[in-house]
Coordinates of C-alpha atoms and ligand atoms in Angstrom, one line a residue:
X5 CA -16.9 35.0 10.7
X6 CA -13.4 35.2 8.9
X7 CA -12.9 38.1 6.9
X8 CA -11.3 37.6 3.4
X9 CA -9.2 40.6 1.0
X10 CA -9.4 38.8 -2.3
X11 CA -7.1 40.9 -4.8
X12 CA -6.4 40.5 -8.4
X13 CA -9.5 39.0 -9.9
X14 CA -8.3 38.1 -13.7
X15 CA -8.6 34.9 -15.2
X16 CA -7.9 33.2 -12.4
X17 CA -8.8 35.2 -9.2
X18 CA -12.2 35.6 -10.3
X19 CA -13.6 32.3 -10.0
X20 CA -11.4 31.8 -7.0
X21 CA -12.6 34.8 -5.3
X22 CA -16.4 33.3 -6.1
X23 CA -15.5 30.1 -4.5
X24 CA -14.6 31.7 -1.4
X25 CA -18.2 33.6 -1.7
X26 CA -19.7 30.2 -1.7
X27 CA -18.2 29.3 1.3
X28 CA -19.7 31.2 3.5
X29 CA -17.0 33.9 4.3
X30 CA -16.9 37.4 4.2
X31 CA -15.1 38.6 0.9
X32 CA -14.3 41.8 -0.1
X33 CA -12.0 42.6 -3.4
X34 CA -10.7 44.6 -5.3
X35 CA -8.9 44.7 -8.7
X36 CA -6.8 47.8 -10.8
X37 CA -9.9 47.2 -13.5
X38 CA -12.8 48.0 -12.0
X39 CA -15.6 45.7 -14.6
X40 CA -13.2 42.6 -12.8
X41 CA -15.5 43.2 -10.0
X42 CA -18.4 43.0 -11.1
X43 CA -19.1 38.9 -11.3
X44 CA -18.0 38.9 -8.0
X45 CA -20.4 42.2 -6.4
X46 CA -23.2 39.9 -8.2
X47 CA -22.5 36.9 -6.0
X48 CA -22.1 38.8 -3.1
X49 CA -18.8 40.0 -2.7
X50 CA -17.7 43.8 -1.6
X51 CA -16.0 46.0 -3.8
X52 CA -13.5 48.0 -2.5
X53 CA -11.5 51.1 -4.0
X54 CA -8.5 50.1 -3.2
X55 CA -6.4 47.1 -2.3
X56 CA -5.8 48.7 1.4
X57 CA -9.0 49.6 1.9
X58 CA -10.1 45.7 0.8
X59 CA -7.6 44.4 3.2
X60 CA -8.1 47.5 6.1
X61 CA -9.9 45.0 9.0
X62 CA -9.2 41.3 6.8
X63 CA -8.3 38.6 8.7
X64 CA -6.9 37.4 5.7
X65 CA -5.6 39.0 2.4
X66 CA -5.2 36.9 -0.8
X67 CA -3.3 37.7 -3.9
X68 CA -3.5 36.7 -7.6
X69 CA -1.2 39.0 -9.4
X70 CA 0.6 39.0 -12.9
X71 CA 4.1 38.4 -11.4
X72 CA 6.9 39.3 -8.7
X73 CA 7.1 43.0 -9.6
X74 CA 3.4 43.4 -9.1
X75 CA 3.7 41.5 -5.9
X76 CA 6.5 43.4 -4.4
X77 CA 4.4 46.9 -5.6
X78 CA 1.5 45.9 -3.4
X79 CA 3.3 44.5 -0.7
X80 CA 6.3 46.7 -0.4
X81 CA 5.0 49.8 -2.3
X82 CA 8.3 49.2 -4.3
X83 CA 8.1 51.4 -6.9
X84 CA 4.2 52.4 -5.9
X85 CA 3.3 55.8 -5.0
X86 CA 0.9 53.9 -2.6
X87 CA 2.6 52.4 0.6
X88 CA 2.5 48.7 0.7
X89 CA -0.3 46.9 2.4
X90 CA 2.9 45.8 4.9
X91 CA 3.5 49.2 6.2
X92 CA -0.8 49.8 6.7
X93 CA -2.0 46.1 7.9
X94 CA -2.7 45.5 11.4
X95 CA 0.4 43.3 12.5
X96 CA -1.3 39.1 12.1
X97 CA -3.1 39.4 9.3
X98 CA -2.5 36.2 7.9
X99 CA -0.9 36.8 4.4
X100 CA -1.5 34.3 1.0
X101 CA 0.2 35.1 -2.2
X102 CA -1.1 32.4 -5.0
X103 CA 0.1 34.0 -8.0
X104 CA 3.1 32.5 -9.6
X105 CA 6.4 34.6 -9.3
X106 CA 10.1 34.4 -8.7
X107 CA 11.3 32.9 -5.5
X108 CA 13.3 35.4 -4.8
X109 CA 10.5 38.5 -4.4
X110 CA 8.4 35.3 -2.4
X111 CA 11.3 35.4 0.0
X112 CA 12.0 38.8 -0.1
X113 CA 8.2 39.6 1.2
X114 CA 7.9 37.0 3.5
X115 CA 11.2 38.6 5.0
X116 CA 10.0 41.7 5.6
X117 CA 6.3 40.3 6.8
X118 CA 8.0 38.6 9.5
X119 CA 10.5 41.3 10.9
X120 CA 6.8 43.6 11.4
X121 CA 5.0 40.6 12.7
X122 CA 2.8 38.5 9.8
X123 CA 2.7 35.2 8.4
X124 CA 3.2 35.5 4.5
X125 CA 2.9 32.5 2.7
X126 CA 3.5 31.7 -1.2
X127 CA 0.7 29.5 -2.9
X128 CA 0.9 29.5 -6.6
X129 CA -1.7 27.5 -7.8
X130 CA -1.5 24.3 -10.8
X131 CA -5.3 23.5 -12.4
X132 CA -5.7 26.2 -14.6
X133 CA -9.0 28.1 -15.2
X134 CA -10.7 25.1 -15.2
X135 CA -9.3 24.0 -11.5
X136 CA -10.3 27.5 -10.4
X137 CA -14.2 27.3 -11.7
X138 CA -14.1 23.4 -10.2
X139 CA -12.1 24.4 -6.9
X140 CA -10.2 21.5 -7.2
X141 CA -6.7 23.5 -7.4
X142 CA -3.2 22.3 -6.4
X143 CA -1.7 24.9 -3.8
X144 CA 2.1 24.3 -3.5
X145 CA 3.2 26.7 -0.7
X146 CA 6.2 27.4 0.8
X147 CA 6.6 29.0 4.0
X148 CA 6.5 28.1 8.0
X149 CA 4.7 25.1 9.4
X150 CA 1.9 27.7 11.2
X151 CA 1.6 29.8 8.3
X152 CA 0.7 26.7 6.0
X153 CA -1.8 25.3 8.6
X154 CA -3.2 28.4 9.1
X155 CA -3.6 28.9 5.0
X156 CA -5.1 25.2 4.8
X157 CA -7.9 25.9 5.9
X158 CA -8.5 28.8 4.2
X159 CA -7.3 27.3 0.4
X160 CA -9.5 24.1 1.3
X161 CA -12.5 26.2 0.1
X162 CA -10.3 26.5 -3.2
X163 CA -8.6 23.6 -4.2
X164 CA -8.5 19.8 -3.6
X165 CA -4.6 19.0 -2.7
X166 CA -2.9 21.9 -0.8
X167 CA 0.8 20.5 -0.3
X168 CA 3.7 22.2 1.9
X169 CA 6.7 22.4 -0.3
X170 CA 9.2 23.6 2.4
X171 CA 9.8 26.9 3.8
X172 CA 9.5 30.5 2.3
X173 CA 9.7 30.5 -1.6
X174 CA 9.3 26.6 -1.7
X175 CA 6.3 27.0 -3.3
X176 CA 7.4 28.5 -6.4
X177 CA 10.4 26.8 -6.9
X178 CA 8.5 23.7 -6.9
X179 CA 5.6 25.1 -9.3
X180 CA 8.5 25.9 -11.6
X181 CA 9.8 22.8 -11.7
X182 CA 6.2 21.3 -12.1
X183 CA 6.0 23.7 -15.4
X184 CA 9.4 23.0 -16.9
X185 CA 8.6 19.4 -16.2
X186 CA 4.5 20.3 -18.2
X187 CA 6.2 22.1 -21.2
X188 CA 9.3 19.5 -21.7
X189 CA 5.8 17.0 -21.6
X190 CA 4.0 19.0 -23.6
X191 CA 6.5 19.8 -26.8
X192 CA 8.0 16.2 -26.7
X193 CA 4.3 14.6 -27.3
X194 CA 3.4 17.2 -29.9
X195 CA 6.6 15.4 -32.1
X196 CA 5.8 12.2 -31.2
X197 CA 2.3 12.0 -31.7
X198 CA 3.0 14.1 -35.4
X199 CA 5.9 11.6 -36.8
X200 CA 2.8 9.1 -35.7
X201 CA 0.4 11.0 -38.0
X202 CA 3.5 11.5 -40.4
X203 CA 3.7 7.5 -40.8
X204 CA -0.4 7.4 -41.3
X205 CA -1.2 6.5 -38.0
X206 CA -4.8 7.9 -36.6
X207 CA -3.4 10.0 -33.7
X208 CA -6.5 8.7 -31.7
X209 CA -5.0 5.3 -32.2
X210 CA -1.4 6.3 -31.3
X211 CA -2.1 8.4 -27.9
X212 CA -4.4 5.3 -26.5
X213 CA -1.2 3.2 -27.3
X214 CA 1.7 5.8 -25.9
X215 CA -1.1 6.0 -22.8
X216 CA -0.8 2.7 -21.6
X217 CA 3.4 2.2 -22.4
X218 CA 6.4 3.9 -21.2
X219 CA 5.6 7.2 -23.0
X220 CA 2.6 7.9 -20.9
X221 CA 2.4 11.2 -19.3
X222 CA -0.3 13.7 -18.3
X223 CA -0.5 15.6 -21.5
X224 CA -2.2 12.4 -23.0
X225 CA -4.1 11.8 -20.2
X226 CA -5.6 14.7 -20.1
X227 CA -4.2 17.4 -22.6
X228 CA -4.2 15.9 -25.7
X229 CA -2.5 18.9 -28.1
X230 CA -3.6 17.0 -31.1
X231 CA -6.9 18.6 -32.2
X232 CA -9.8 15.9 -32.5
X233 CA -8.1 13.5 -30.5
X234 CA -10.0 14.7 -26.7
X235 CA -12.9 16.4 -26.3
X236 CA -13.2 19.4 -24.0
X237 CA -9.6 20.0 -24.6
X238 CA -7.9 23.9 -26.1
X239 CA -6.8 21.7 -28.8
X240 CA -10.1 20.4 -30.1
X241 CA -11.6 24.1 -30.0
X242 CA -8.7 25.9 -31.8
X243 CA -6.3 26.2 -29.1
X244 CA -8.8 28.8 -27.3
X245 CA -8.8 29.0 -23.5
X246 CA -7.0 27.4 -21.0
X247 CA -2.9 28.2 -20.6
X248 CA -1.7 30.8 -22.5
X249 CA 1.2 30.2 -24.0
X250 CA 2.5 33.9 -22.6
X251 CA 2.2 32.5 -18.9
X252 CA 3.9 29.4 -19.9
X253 CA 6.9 32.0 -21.5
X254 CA 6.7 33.8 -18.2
X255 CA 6.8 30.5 -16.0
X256 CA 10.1 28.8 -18.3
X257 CA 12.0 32.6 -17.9
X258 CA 11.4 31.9 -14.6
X259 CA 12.6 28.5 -14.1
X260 CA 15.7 29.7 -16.7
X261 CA 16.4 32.7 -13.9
X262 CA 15.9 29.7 -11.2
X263 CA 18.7 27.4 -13.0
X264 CA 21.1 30.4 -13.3
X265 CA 21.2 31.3 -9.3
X266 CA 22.0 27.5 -8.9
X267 CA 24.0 26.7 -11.7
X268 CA 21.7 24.0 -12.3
X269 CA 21.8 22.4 -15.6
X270 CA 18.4 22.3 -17.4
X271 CA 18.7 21.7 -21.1
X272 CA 15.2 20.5 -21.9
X273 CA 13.8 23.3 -19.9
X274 CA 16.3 25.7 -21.9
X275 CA 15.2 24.4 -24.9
X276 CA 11.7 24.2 -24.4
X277 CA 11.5 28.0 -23.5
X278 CA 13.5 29.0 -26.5
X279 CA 10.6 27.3 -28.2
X280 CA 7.6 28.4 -26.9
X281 CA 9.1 32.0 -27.4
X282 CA 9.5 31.3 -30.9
X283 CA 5.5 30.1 -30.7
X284 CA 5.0 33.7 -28.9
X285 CA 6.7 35.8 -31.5
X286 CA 4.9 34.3 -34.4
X287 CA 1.7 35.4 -33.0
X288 CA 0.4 32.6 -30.6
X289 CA 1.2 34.4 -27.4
X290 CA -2.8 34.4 -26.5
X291 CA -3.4 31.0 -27.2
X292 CA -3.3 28.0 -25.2
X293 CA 0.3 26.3 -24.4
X294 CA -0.6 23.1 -26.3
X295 CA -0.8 24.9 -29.8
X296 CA 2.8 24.5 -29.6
X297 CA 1.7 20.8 -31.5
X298 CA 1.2 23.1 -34.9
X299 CA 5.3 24.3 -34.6
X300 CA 5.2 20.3 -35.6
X301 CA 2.0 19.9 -37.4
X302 CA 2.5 22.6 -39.8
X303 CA 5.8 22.1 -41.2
X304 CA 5.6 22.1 -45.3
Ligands
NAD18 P1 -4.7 37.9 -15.3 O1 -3.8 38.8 -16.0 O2 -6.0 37.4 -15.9 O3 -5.2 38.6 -13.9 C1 -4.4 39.4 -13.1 C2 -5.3 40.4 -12.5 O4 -4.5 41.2 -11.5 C3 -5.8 41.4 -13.5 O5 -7.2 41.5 -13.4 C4 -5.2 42.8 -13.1 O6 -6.0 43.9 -13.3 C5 -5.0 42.6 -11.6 N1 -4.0 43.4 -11.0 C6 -2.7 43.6 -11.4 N2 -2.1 44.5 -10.5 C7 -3.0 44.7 -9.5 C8 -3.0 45.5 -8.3 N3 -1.9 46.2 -7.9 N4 -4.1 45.5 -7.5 C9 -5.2 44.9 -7.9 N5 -5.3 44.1 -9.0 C10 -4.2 44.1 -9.8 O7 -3.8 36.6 -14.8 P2 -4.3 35.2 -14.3 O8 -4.4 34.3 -15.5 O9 -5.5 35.3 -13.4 O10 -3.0 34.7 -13.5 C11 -2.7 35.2 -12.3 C12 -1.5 34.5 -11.8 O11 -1.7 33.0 -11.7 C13 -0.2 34.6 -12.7 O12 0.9 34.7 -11.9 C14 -0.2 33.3 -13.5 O13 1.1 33.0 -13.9 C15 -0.8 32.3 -12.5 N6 -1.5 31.2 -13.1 C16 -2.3 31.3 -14.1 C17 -2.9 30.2 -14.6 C18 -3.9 30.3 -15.8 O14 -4.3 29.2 -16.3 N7 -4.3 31.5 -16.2 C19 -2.7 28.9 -14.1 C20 -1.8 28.8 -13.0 C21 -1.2 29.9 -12.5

């Protein structure tokens, strides 16, 4: 039977780790807060003490961490007075990263993975918490053609589309791109649908219109910032749950960092970032990203 290191178990890794319970494989885990555990020990997971001694004897090791320094720390044991799982793992362990960081530390680790002999692959995930519960997550991963087959199979028990961007790094430079692209979405129908409202149009009205025309876009398929309009949605239960806006910060500094090693020119993604910090600062860091509709909705 394959033996699974599932560590990080927040928001996220949690139900991802459970999914992987229900699958039938082994799964130990371990997380820097210990009560993170507990929901999985109840379903039958391991606890370990430690993240090596979680992934000592795994056949695979999975990570859902905050971002690239965290990943680098547990890897590398940069700036860790631990030594990174790299330097303790038996050489083939097959390595998955799914949390969403900078390309650069992606490539970095998966560097040093394959000069002392593993596969490392990065799999940042799109579905939110919601995708997680479901397991019907979006892996984009970037990294060699064995190391993605190899990771298939084990992210099948996950998610519902697991897609090879390219080689190492791939896969956050295209789930940065997928968020610039969400938030751009997401600030531009918040105006839209609030000049509608502005003009005495019932919003419910308007999004079934802009649905079905040229204005379309996932954010009124399935997003709808405008409270009332959707049910099920952040929006129609006070913004609470889903993608905090903090993450979605995190994910446009990231995609501004991205732009700047390229020289790319990303206006709307500039923008959009210099607006959802401005949504952060004024206290709104914690809730989800599509209460960025009130910036609009609550102008005097
Ligand atoms: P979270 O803060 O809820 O969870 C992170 C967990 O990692 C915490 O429980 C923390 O204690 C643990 N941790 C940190 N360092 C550790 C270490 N060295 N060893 C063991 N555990 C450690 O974050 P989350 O919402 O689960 O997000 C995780 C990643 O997924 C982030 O990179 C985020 O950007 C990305 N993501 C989140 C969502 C979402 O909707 N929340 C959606 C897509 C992608």
């Amino acid at each position: 039977m394959t033996s699974i290191a599932f560590i990080g178990l927040g928001h996220m890794g949690a139900p991802m780790a459970a999914n992987l319970v229900k699958s039938g494989v082994m799964v130990k885990v371990f997380d820097l807060v210990p009560e993170a555990m507990k929901s999985l020990t109840d379903v039958g997971a391991l606890a370990a003490k430690s993240a090596c001694g979680a992934a000592s004897g795994a056949d695979v090791v999975i990570t859902m961490l905050p971002a690239g320094k965290h990943v680098r720390a547990l890897y590398l044991g940069e700036g860790s007075s631990d030594k990174g799982l790299l330097d303790v793992l038996a050489a083939g362990t097959l390595l998955i990263d799914c949390s969403t960081i900078d390309a650069q530390s992606a490539k970095h680790v998966a560097e040093v993975a394959a000069s002392k002999g593993f596969e490392f692959v990065d799999a940042p995930v799109s579905g939110g918490t919601a995708g997680a519960a479901a397991g019907t997550l979006t892996f984009i991963c970037g990294g060699s053609d064995s190391g993605f087959e190899q990771a298939s199979k084990v992210l099948s028990h996950m998610g519902a589309n697991i897609l090879h961007a390219g080689g190492p790094g791939a896969g956050q430079v295209a789930k940065i791109c997928n968020n610039m692209l969400l938030s751009v979405l997401m600030i531009a129908t918040s105006e839209s649908l609030q000049m509608g409202i502005d003009h005495g149009l019932d919003p419910k009205v308007l999004s079934e219109i802009m649905k079905v025309s040229s204005g379309g876009n996932w954010t009124l398929d399935k997003y709808n910032p405008c409270p009332d309009v959707m049910e099920s949605v952040p929006s129609s239960n006070g913004y609470q749950g889903g993608f905090m806006v903090d993450l979605m910060v995190k994910d446009l500094g990231l995609s501004q960092e991205a732009a700047l090693l390229t020289n790319s020119c990303t206006p709307m993604g500039a923008l959009a970032r210099s607006l959802y910090v401005n949504h952060a600062r004024q206290g709104n860091g914690t809730r989800d990203f599509s209460s960025i509709f009130e910036q609009f909705s609550n102008i005097q």
